Tab-separated table of C-alpha atoms in Angstrom:
chain	number	residue	atom	x	y	z
A	10	UNK	CA	-17.568	59.205	-6.546
A	11	UNK	CA	-20.470	57.992	-8.736
A	12	UNK	CA	-18.782	59.358	-11.868
A	13	UNK	CA	-15.578	57.494	-11.151
A	14	UNK	CA	-17.573	54.274	-10.558
A	15	UNK	CA	-19.361	54.683	-13.925
A	16	UNK	CA	-15.983	55.085	-15.640
A	17	UNK	CA	-14.367	52.150	-13.806
A	18	UNK	CA	-17.117	49.590	-14.510
A	19	UNK	CA	-16.708	49.517	-18.343
A	20	UNK	CA	-12.933	49.383	-17.924
A	21	UNK	CA	-13.209	46.303	-15.665
A	22	UNK	CA	-15.661	44.619	-18.064
A	23	UNK	CA	-13.364	45.233	-21.024
A	24	UNK	CA	-10.428	43.894	-19.025
A	25	UNK	CA	-12.404	40.726	-18.167
A	26	UNK	CA	-13.372	40.116	-21.810
A	27	UNK	CA	-9.794	40.632	-23.008
A	28	UNK	CA	-8.561	38.221	-20.357
A	29	UNK	CA	-11.177	35.637	-21.374
A	30	UNK	CA	-10.203	35.823	-25.065
A	31	UNK	CA	-6.558	35.765	-24.140
A	32	UNK	CA	-7.175	32.557	-22.167
A	33	UNK	CA	-8.885	30.849	-25.122
A	34	UNK	CA	-6.047	31.929	-27.391
A	35	UNK	CA	-3.540	30.455	-24.966
A	36	UNK	CA	-5.285	27.084	-25.211
A	37	UNK	CA	-5.099	27.263	-29.000
A	38	UNK	CA	-1.450	28.284	-29.103
A	39	UNK	CA	-0.460	25.373	-26.864
A	40	UNK	CA	-2.354	22.896	-29.044
A	41	UNK	CA	-4.964	22.183	-26.365
A	42	UNK	CA	-7.920	22.497	-28.696
A	43	UNK	CA	-10.257	20.550	-26.438
A	44	UNK	CA	-9.348	22.919	-23.589
A	45	UNK	CA	-10.283	25.844	-25.829
A	46	UNK	CA	-13.549	24.104	-26.753
A	47	UNK	CA	-14.439	23.512	-23.113
A	48	UNK	CA	-13.623	27.160	-22.287
A	49	UNK	CA	-15.759	28.562	-25.111
A	50	UNK	CA	-18.669	26.188	-24.451
A	51	UNK	CA	-18.674	27.317	-20.845
A	52	UNK	CA	-18.816	30.957	-21.952
A	53	UNK	CA	-21.635	30.330	-24.455
A	54	UNK	CA	-23.852	27.836	-22.613
A	55	UNK	CA	-27.107	29.373	-21.393
A	56	UNK	CA	-26.388	32.819	-22.882
A	57	UNK	CA	-29.140	34.419	-24.975
A	58	UNK	CA	-26.653	36.839	-26.526
A	59	UNK	CA	-23.577	34.918	-27.600
A	60	UNK	CA	-20.393	36.875	-28.084
A	61	UNK	CA	-18.763	36.575	-31.480
A	62	UNK	CA	-15.254	36.018	-30.111
A	63	UNK	CA	-16.420	32.868	-28.300
A	64	UNK	CA	-18.436	31.615	-31.284
A	65	UNK	CA	-15.452	32.072	-33.614
A	66	UNK	CA	-13.106	30.577	-30.991
A	67	UNK	CA	-15.267	27.456	-30.655
A	68	UNK	CA	-15.512	27.077	-34.412
A	69	UNK	CA	-11.748	27.342	-34.914
A	70	UNK	CA	-10.865	25.031	-32.012
A	71	UNK	CA	-13.347	22.385	-33.195
A	72	UNK	CA	-12.056	22.469	-36.789
A	73	UNK	CA	-8.426	22.179	-35.699
A	74	UNK	CA	-9.142	19.368	-33.191
A	75	UNK	CA	-11.081	17.323	-35.758
A	76	UNK	CA	-8.467	17.915	-38.482
A	77	UNK	CA	-5.661	16.830	-36.160
A	78	UNK	CA	-7.493	13.671	-35.068
A	79	UNK	CA	-8.457	12.715	-38.619
A	80	UNK	CA	-4.832	13.086	-39.757
A	81	UNK	CA	-3.629	10.958	-36.864
A	82	UNK	CA	-6.171	8.235	-37.663
A	83	UNK	CA	-5.143	8.212	-41.341
A	84	UNK	CA	-1.499	7.745	-40.365
A	85	UNK	CA	-2.313	4.979	-37.879
A	86	UNK	CA	-4.452	3.098	-40.413
A	87	UNK	CA	-1.791	3.511	-43.122
A	88	UNK	CA	0.808	1.947	-40.804
A	89	UNK	CA	-1.140	-1.314	-41.046
A	90	UNK	CA	-0.415	-2.401	-37.457
A	91	UNK	CA	-3.371	-4.166	-35.778
A	92	UNK	CA	-2.338	-2.896	-32.338
A	93	UNK	CA	-3.058	0.678	-33.524
A	94	UNK	CA	-6.805	0.042	-33.456
A	95	UNK	CA	-6.963	0.573	-29.695
A	96	UNK	CA	-5.583	4.090	-30.099
A	97	UNK	CA	-7.763	4.730	-33.158
A	98	UNK	CA	-10.856	3.777	-31.182
A	99	UNK	CA	-9.826	6.112	-28.331
A	100	UNK	CA	-9.497	8.957	-30.866
A	101	UNK	CA	-12.931	8.174	-32.321
A	102	UNK	CA	-14.391	8.265	-28.805
A	103	UNK	CA	-12.788	11.670	-28.233
A	104	UNK	CA	-14.224	12.962	-31.500
A	105	UNK	CA	-17.700	11.684	-30.599
A	106	UNK	CA	-17.470	13.330	-27.180
A	107	UNK	CA	-16.383	16.585	-28.786
A	108	UNK	CA	-19.445	16.598	-31.088
A	109	UNK	CA	-21.738	15.799	-28.147
A	110	UNK	CA	-20.395	18.802	-26.242
A	111	UNK	CA	-21.228	21.310	-28.966
A	112	UNK	CA	-24.505	19.691	-30.099
A	113	UNK	CA	-26.724	21.568	-27.561
A	114	UNK	CA	-25.410	24.891	-28.910
A	115	UNK	CA	-26.245	24.241	-32.563
A	116	UNK	CA	-27.135	26.124	-34.666
A	117	UNK	CA	-24.635	28.591	-33.212
A	118	UNK	CA	-25.161	32.266	-34.126
A	119	UNK	CA	-23.538	35.183	-32.333
A	120	UNK	CA	-25.343	38.320	-31.235
A	121	UNK	CA	-23.662	40.069	-34.196
A	122	UNK	CA	-25.176	37.558	-36.644
A	123	UNK	CA	-22.073	35.425	-37.246
A	124	UNK	CA	-23.092	31.807	-37.931
A	125	UNK	CA	-20.481	29.174	-37.078
A	126	UNK	CA	-19.961	26.187	-39.346
A	127	UNK	CA	-19.106	22.752	-37.945
A	128	UNK	CA	-18.164	19.798	-40.132
A	129	UNK	CA	-19.842	17.007	-38.163
A	130	UNK	CA	-18.891	13.433	-38.992
A	131	UNK	CA	-20.698	10.127	-38.684
A	132	UNK	CA	-18.423	9.254	-35.788
A	133	UNK	CA	-20.740	6.487	-34.597
A	134	UNK	CA	-19.945	4.422	-37.684
A	135	UNK	CA	-16.227	5.108	-37.340
A	136	UNK	CA	-16.373	4.199	-33.670
A	137	UNK	CA	-18.146	0.888	-34.394
A	138	UNK	CA	-15.484	-0.046	-36.940
A	139	UNK	CA	-12.558	0.785	-34.667
A	140	UNK	CA	-14.215	-0.951	-31.709
A	141	UNK	CA	-14.590	-4.152	-33.726
A	142	UNK	CA	-11.020	-4.013	-35.001
A	143	UNK	CA	-9.601	-3.253	-31.538
A	144	UNK	CA	-11.542	-6.156	-30.021
A	145	UNK	CA	-10.347	-8.486	-32.784
A	146	UNK	CA	-6.749	-7.462	-32.171
A	147	UNK	CA	-6.938	-8.030	-28.414
A	148	UNK	CA	-8.704	-11.370	-28.894
A	149	UNK	CA	-6.211	-12.692	-31.429
A	150	UNK	CA	-3.191	-11.387	-29.535
A	151	UNK	CA	-4.454	-12.956	-26.309
A	152	UNK	CA	-4.787	-16.314	-28.092
A	153	UNK	CA	-1.185	-15.996	-29.299
A	154	UNK	CA	-0.065	-15.292	-25.730
A	155	UNK	CA	-2.006	-18.310	-24.479
A	156	UNK	CA	-0.080	-20.527	-26.908
A	157	UNK	CA	3.113	-19.350	-25.192
A	158	UNK	CA	1.499	-19.901	-21.797
A	159	UNK	CA	0.757	-23.520	-22.655
A	160	UNK	CA	4.524	-23.975	-23.022
A	161	UNK	CA	5.115	-22.699	-19.483
A	162	UNK	CA	5.230	-18.907	-19.898
A	163	UNK	CA	3.144	-17.722	-16.950
A	164	UNK	CA	3.794	-14.031	-17.651
A	165	UNK	CA	2.305	-14.489	-21.125
A	166	UNK	CA	-0.815	-16.007	-19.553
A	167	UNK	CA	-1.174	-13.036	-17.228
A	168	UNK	CA	-0.784	-10.600	-20.142
A	169	UNK	CA	-3.437	-12.543	-22.036
A	170	UNK	CA	-5.787	-12.311	-19.072
A	171	UNK	CA	-5.321	-8.531	-18.838
A	172	UNK	CA	-5.939	-8.054	-22.562
A	173	UNK	CA	-9.110	-10.151	-22.457
A	174	UNK	CA	-10.272	-8.211	-19.421
A	175	UNK	CA	-9.659	-4.949	-21.319
A	176	UNK	CA	-11.615	-6.343	-24.255
A	177	UNK	CA	-14.636	-6.976	-22.022
A	178	UNK	CA	-14.440	-3.674	-20.142
A	179	UNK	CA	-13.683	-1.361	-23.095
A	180	UNK	CA	-15.285	-2.948	-26.150
A	181	UNK	CA	-17.682	-5.902	-25.777
A	182	UNK	CA	-18.923	-7.503	-22.575
A	183	UNK	CA	-19.642	-10.852	-24.263
A	184	UNK	CA	-17.218	-11.475	-27.103
A	185	UNK	CA	-16.873	-14.934	-28.628
A	186	UNK	CA	-15.391	-17.338	-26.025
A	187	UNK	CA	-13.608	-14.642	-24.015
A	188	UNK	CA	-14.805	-15.993	-20.642
A	189	UNK	CA	-13.439	-19.447	-21.437
A	190	UNK	CA	-10.089	-18.005	-22.524
A	191	UNK	CA	-9.869	-15.861	-19.370
A	192	UNK	CA	-10.406	-18.940	-17.231
A	193	UNK	CA	-7.631	-20.746	-19.112
A	194	UNK	CA	-5.338	-17.720	-18.713
A	195	UNK	CA	-6.065	-17.600	-14.995
A	196	UNK	CA	-5.139	-21.269	-14.549
A	197	UNK	CA	-2.028	-21.077	-16.736
A	198	UNK	CA	-0.848	-17.824	-15.158
A	199	UNK	CA	-1.226	-18.856	-11.507
A	200	UNK	CA	1.821	-20.143	-9.613
A	201	UNK	CA	0.941	-23.105	-7.403
A	202	UNK	CA	3.178	-23.314	-4.341
A	203	UNK	CA	3.558	-26.116	-1.775
A	204	UNK	CA	4.735	-24.954	1.675
A	205	UNK	CA	6.411	-27.401	4.063
A	206	UNK	CA	8.174	-27.349	7.442
A	207	UNK	CA	11.119	-29.681	8.112
A	208	UNK	CA	13.136	-30.194	11.281
A	209	UNK	CA	16.865	-30.280	10.532
A	210	UNK	CA	17.958	-29.518	14.094
A	211	UNK	CA	19.091	-31.996	16.727
A	212	UNK	CA	16.072	-31.159	18.901
A	213	UNK	CA	12.671	-32.815	18.976
A	214	UNK	CA	10.083	-30.201	18.114
A	215	UNK	CA	6.611	-30.322	19.647
A	216	UNK	CA	3.742	-31.154	17.328
A	217	UNK	CA	2.188	-27.773	18.059
A	218	UNK	CA	5.260	-26.094	16.602
A	219	UNK	CA	4.561	-27.220	13.047
A	220	UNK	CA	0.826	-26.578	13.494
A	221	UNK	CA	1.585	-23.020	14.618
A	222	UNK	CA	3.777	-22.342	11.575
A	223	UNK	CA	1.238	-23.795	9.158
A	224	UNK	CA	-1.484	-21.714	10.817
A	225	UNK	CA	-0.046	-18.759	8.908
A	226	UNK	CA	-3.047	-19.330	6.653
A	227	UNK	CA	-3.668	-19.593	2.941
A	228	UNK	CA	-5.513	-16.257	2.875
A	229	UNK	CA	-2.441	-14.542	4.334
A	230	UNK	CA	-0.225	-15.774	1.501
A	231	UNK	CA	-2.407	-16.026	-1.601
A	232	UNK	CA	-2.341	-13.148	-4.064
A	233	UNK	CA	-3.763	-12.521	-7.533
A	234	UNK	CA	-1.360	-14.924	-9.239
A	235	UNK	CA	-0.068	-17.071	-6.364
A	236	UNK	CA	-1.854	-19.954	-4.648
A	237	UNK	CA	-0.325	-21.648	-1.598
A	238	UNK	CA	-1.032	-25.155	-0.341
A	239	UNK	CA	0.061	-26.874	2.864
A	240	UNK	CA	-0.338	-30.526	1.969
A	241	UNK	CA	0.142	-32.513	-1.201
A	242	UNK	CA	-2.530	-34.838	-2.442
A	243	UNK	CA	-1.923	-37.691	-4.900
A	244	UNK	CA	-1.729	-36.465	-8.472
A	245	UNK	CA	-1.231	-32.787	-7.597
A	246	UNK	CA	1.615	-30.893	-9.225
A	247	UNK	CA	3.167	-27.615	-8.120
A	248	UNK	CA	5.339	-24.942	-9.678
A	249	UNK	CA	7.295	-24.166	-6.527
A	250	UNK	CA	8.091	-25.894	-3.261
A	251	UNK	CA	8.875	-23.639	-0.297
A	252	UNK	CA	10.481	-25.335	2.704
A	253	UNK	CA	11.172	-23.818	6.106
A	254	UNK	CA	14.040	-25.925	7.456
A	255	UNK	CA	14.537	-25.506	11.203
A	256	UNK	CA	18.318	-25.653	11.551
A	257	UNK	CA	19.124	-24.672	15.148
A	258	UNK	CA	17.201	-24.779	18.408
A	259	UNK	CA	19.021	-23.465	21.489
A	260	UNK	CA	17.302	-23.443	24.885
A	261	UNK	CA	19.282	-21.967	27.745
A	262	UNK	CA	19.332	-23.461	31.282
A	263	UNK	CA	16.917	-22.110	33.864
A	264	UNK	CA	18.896	-19.469	35.709
A	265	UNK	CA	18.174	-17.879	39.091
A	266	UNK	CA	20.248	-14.908	40.253
A	267	UNK	CA	19.922	-13.419	43.706
A	268	UNK	CA	21.365	-10.119	44.840
A	269	UNK	CA	21.075	-7.851	47.847
A	270	UNK	CA	21.301	-4.105	47.637
A	271	UNK	CA	20.360	-1.006	49.598
A	272	UNK	CA	18.053	1.783	48.460
A	273	UNK	CA	18.806	5.103	50.158
A	274	UNK	CA	17.013	8.399	50.067
A	275	UNK	CA	17.294	11.727	51.896
A	276	UNK	CA	13.939	13.055	53.112
A	277	UNK	CA	12.703	15.936	55.263
A	278	UNK	CA	11.833	14.991	58.826
A	279	UNK	CA	10.585	18.057	60.689
A	280	UNK	CA	12.488	21.327	61.076
A	281	UNK	CA	15.080	23.139	63.248
A	282	UNK	CA	15.447	26.799	64.380
A	283	UNK	CA	18.223	28.801	62.745
A	284	UNK	CA	20.530	30.394	65.374
A	285	UNK	CA	22.533	33.562	65.045
A	286	UNK	CA	26.173	34.035	66.087
A	287	UNK	CA	25.167	34.486	69.725
A	288	UNK	CA	23.147	31.302	69.843
A	289	UNK	CA	19.792	33.045	69.764
A	290	UNK	CA	16.944	32.129	67.411
A	291	UNK	CA	17.316	34.145	64.220
A	292	UNK	CA	14.421	36.458	63.286
A	293	UNK	CA	13.301	37.486	59.827
A	294	UNK	CA	12.372	41.060	58.811
A	295	UNK	CA	8.851	40.568	60.228
A	296	UNK	CA	10.112	39.300	63.556
A	297	UNK	CA	9.243	35.656	62.919
A	298	UNK	CA	11.512	32.778	63.938
A	299	UNK	CA	13.580	31.451	61.034
A	300	UNK	CA	13.346	27.686	60.512
A	301	UNK	CA	15.073	25.195	58.204
A	302	UNK	CA	14.041	21.635	57.154
A	303	UNK	CA	15.618	18.772	59.076
A	304	UNK	CA	16.968	16.220	56.475
A	305	UNK	CA	17.558	12.585	57.379
A	306	UNK	CA	18.838	9.608	55.373
A	307	UNK	CA	16.586	6.554	55.281
A	308	UNK	CA	17.402	3.043	54.049
A	309	UNK	CA	15.771	-0.148	52.875
A	310	UNK	CA	17.579	-3.480	52.460
A	311	UNK	CA	16.346	-5.270	49.332
A	312	UNK	CA	16.747	-8.890	48.273
A	313	UNK	CA	16.010	-9.471	44.596
A	314	UNK	CA	15.512	-12.770	42.787
A	315	UNK	CA	15.913	-12.651	38.975
A	316	UNK	CA	14.786	-15.617	36.868
A	317	UNK	CA	15.671	-15.980	33.185
A	318	UNK	CA	15.413	-18.546	30.420
A	319	UNK	CA	15.775	-18.098	26.636
A	320	UNK	CA	14.890	-20.091	23.533
A	321	UNK	CA	16.541	-19.237	20.210
A	322	UNK	CA	15.369	-20.680	16.934
A	323	UNK	CA	16.871	-20.240	13.471
A	324	UNK	CA	16.074	-21.762	10.112
A	325	UNK	CA	16.209	-21.223	6.376
A	326	UNK	CA	13.446	-20.517	3.892
A	327	UNK	CA	14.347	-22.424	0.744
A	328	UNK	CA	12.518	-22.033	-2.559
A	329	UNK	CA	12.719	-24.860	-5.099
A	330	UNK	CA	11.562	-25.264	-8.666
A	331	UNK	CA	9.124	-28.091	-8.020
A	332	UNK	CA	9.463	-29.516	-11.527
A	333	UNK	CA	13.271	-29.539	-11.662
A	334	UNK	CA	13.818	-29.839	-7.880
A	335	UNK	CA	16.488	-27.145	-8.090
A	336	UNK	CA	17.163	-24.610	-5.338
A	337	UNK	CA	16.245	-21.082	-6.454
A	338	UNK	CA	16.630	-19.046	-3.269
A	339	UNK	CA	17.593	-19.423	0.392
A	340	UNK	CA	17.111	-16.915	3.231
A	341	UNK	CA	17.777	-17.237	6.965
A	342	UNK	CA	15.123	-16.396	9.548
A	343	UNK	CA	15.326	-16.495	13.322
A	344	UNK	CA	13.697	-15.385	16.520
A	345	UNK	CA	14.171	-15.500	20.301
A	346	UNK	CA	11.818	-15.975	23.229
A	347	UNK	CA	13.015	-14.594	26.574
A	348	UNK	CA	11.440	-15.381	29.943
A	349	UNK	CA	12.250	-12.909	32.726
A	350	UNK	CA	10.828	-12.520	36.205
A	351	UNK	CA	11.833	-10.287	39.120
A	352	UNK	CA	10.722	-10.940	42.706
A	353	UNK	CA	11.871	-8.675	45.558
A	354	UNK	CA	11.430	-8.316	49.302
A	355	UNK	CA	12.754	-5.637	51.640
A	356	UNK	CA	13.345	-4.650	55.261
A	357	UNK	CA	13.671	-1.114	56.523
A	358	UNK	CA	11.934	2.097	55.533
A	359	UNK	CA	9.586	1.643	52.544
A	360	UNK	CA	9.947	5.315	51.695
A	361	UNK	CA	13.551	4.688	50.600
A	362	UNK	CA	12.568	2.321	47.779
A	363	UNK	CA	13.243	3.404	44.192
A	364	UNK	CA	10.505	3.285	41.570
A	365	UNK	CA	12.066	0.180	39.938
A	366	UNK	CA	12.211	-1.627	43.266
A	367	UNK	CA	8.608	-0.704	44.111
A	368	UNK	CA	7.428	-2.337	40.865
A	369	UNK	CA	9.103	-5.601	41.849
A	370	UNK	CA	8.149	-5.709	45.512
A	371	UNK	CA	5.464	-8.277	46.147
A	372	UNK	CA	6.231	-10.324	43.031
A	373	UNK	CA	6.755	-13.992	43.682
A	374	UNK	CA	9.070	-16.416	41.881
A	375	UNK	CA	7.307	-18.035	38.895
A	376	UNK	CA	7.558	-21.550	37.497
A	377	UNK	CA	9.819	-21.635	34.437
A	378	UNK	CA	8.024	-22.213	31.104
A	379	UNK	CA	8.443	-25.613	29.498
A	380	UNK	CA	10.758	-25.957	26.506
A	381	UNK	CA	7.824	-27.041	24.334
A	382	UNK	CA	5.791	-23.963	25.236
A	383	UNK	CA	8.682	-21.624	24.450
A	384	UNK	CA	9.197	-23.237	21.039
A	385	UNK	CA	5.517	-22.841	20.193
A	386	UNK	CA	5.829	-19.178	21.211
A	387	UNK	CA	8.839	-18.887	18.916
A	388	UNK	CA	6.783	-20.322	16.057
A	389	UNK	CA	4.049	-17.764	16.708
A	390	UNK	CA	6.554	-14.911	16.729
A	391	UNK	CA	8.206	-16.175	13.555
A	392	UNK	CA	5.008	-16.172	11.492
A	393	UNK	CA	4.943	-12.452	10.542
A	394	UNK	CA	8.554	-12.586	9.289
A	395	UNK	CA	7.867	-15.798	7.410
A	396	UNK	CA	4.726	-14.343	5.817
A	397	UNK	CA	6.609	-11.206	4.764
A	398	UNK	CA	9.395	-13.289	3.230
A	399	UNK	CA	7.008	-15.467	1.239
A	400	UNK	CA	4.910	-12.540	-0.009
A	401	UNK	CA	7.930	-10.452	-1.092
A	402	UNK	CA	10.146	-13.195	-2.511
A	403	UNK	CA	10.924	-12.243	-6.105
A	404	UNK	CA	12.000	-15.709	-7.192
A	405	UNK	CA	8.393	-16.920	-6.983
A	406	UNK	CA	6.770	-15.480	-10.103
């Protein structure tokens, strides 16, 4: 048993080492040189005796990764396109990170005496140059976009804002007048929207109705690039005007329906002896009298009063270009408020009542809601649909 264990242990160790090298080679063959570097660094870090295969693997992966990145940078620079500097800077950052990862291992000598050679570059200088050029590109391109924004292109303003934000987060926190330009981009890129409610129906709406609609709230509608307002002050201009036109208000009469019905139920009421063919009480196998339940039908006479009243409200959400006063979009919205009340009384056996009837017994007739109150309820119920429509409308940029 011990002999077989001594034989098996070296075999398993050899298998592990072959698998490890095979894994590093797989990284290399797939072009994932940084994956191979990370694998080899992990195998070498903290080891007093460093295996040659990992030292050579790290050396080869590093050389190939740096050669590839340098060739890519040369091609990007030769293309002469300013927008390439963002990618060039990202490559320089990757190269700097790669050198930082191997730095703790240097000088790197294997247990067999093999000394790895690494061609380290002054990446810091390269990174400074590409950072400056990338920042210059974003700054100048953002200014070009802002010129378009000043002629009404809000999407250009938003792109300018994002590029200036990238400039601050990736390259320089305080760069020239970036903050001032971002503020201008924010103002030029925001859509200012006036929301109004108009009554186009033949009904007089309560004052609370409009208040309830407008209570939808600015915070519920505003987003990163949209700002809603609910009243217009002298001198204010807007990009869009959104109008909710109430077109139809239908309030049904107050209806009272009365009906009488009977609830019936069969229940057990005592028991009777079972008789045999001779009229004697039947006995079971133990000599006991055999009994059967006595079933009786019970009834309850119910009088039900059903009250109902409905209010239906429909309207259209219309979106206008506020500058041209042209209709851009129109969608219909509607809702209904239903008042229902059941009140029931009964005579007879309470045990006969159904579950539905029991729930209504004892209820009293209620005063019908006023038309004004039902319309305010309709306004409250309409708000979520109205908010969803305004937030998802694709005409409002």
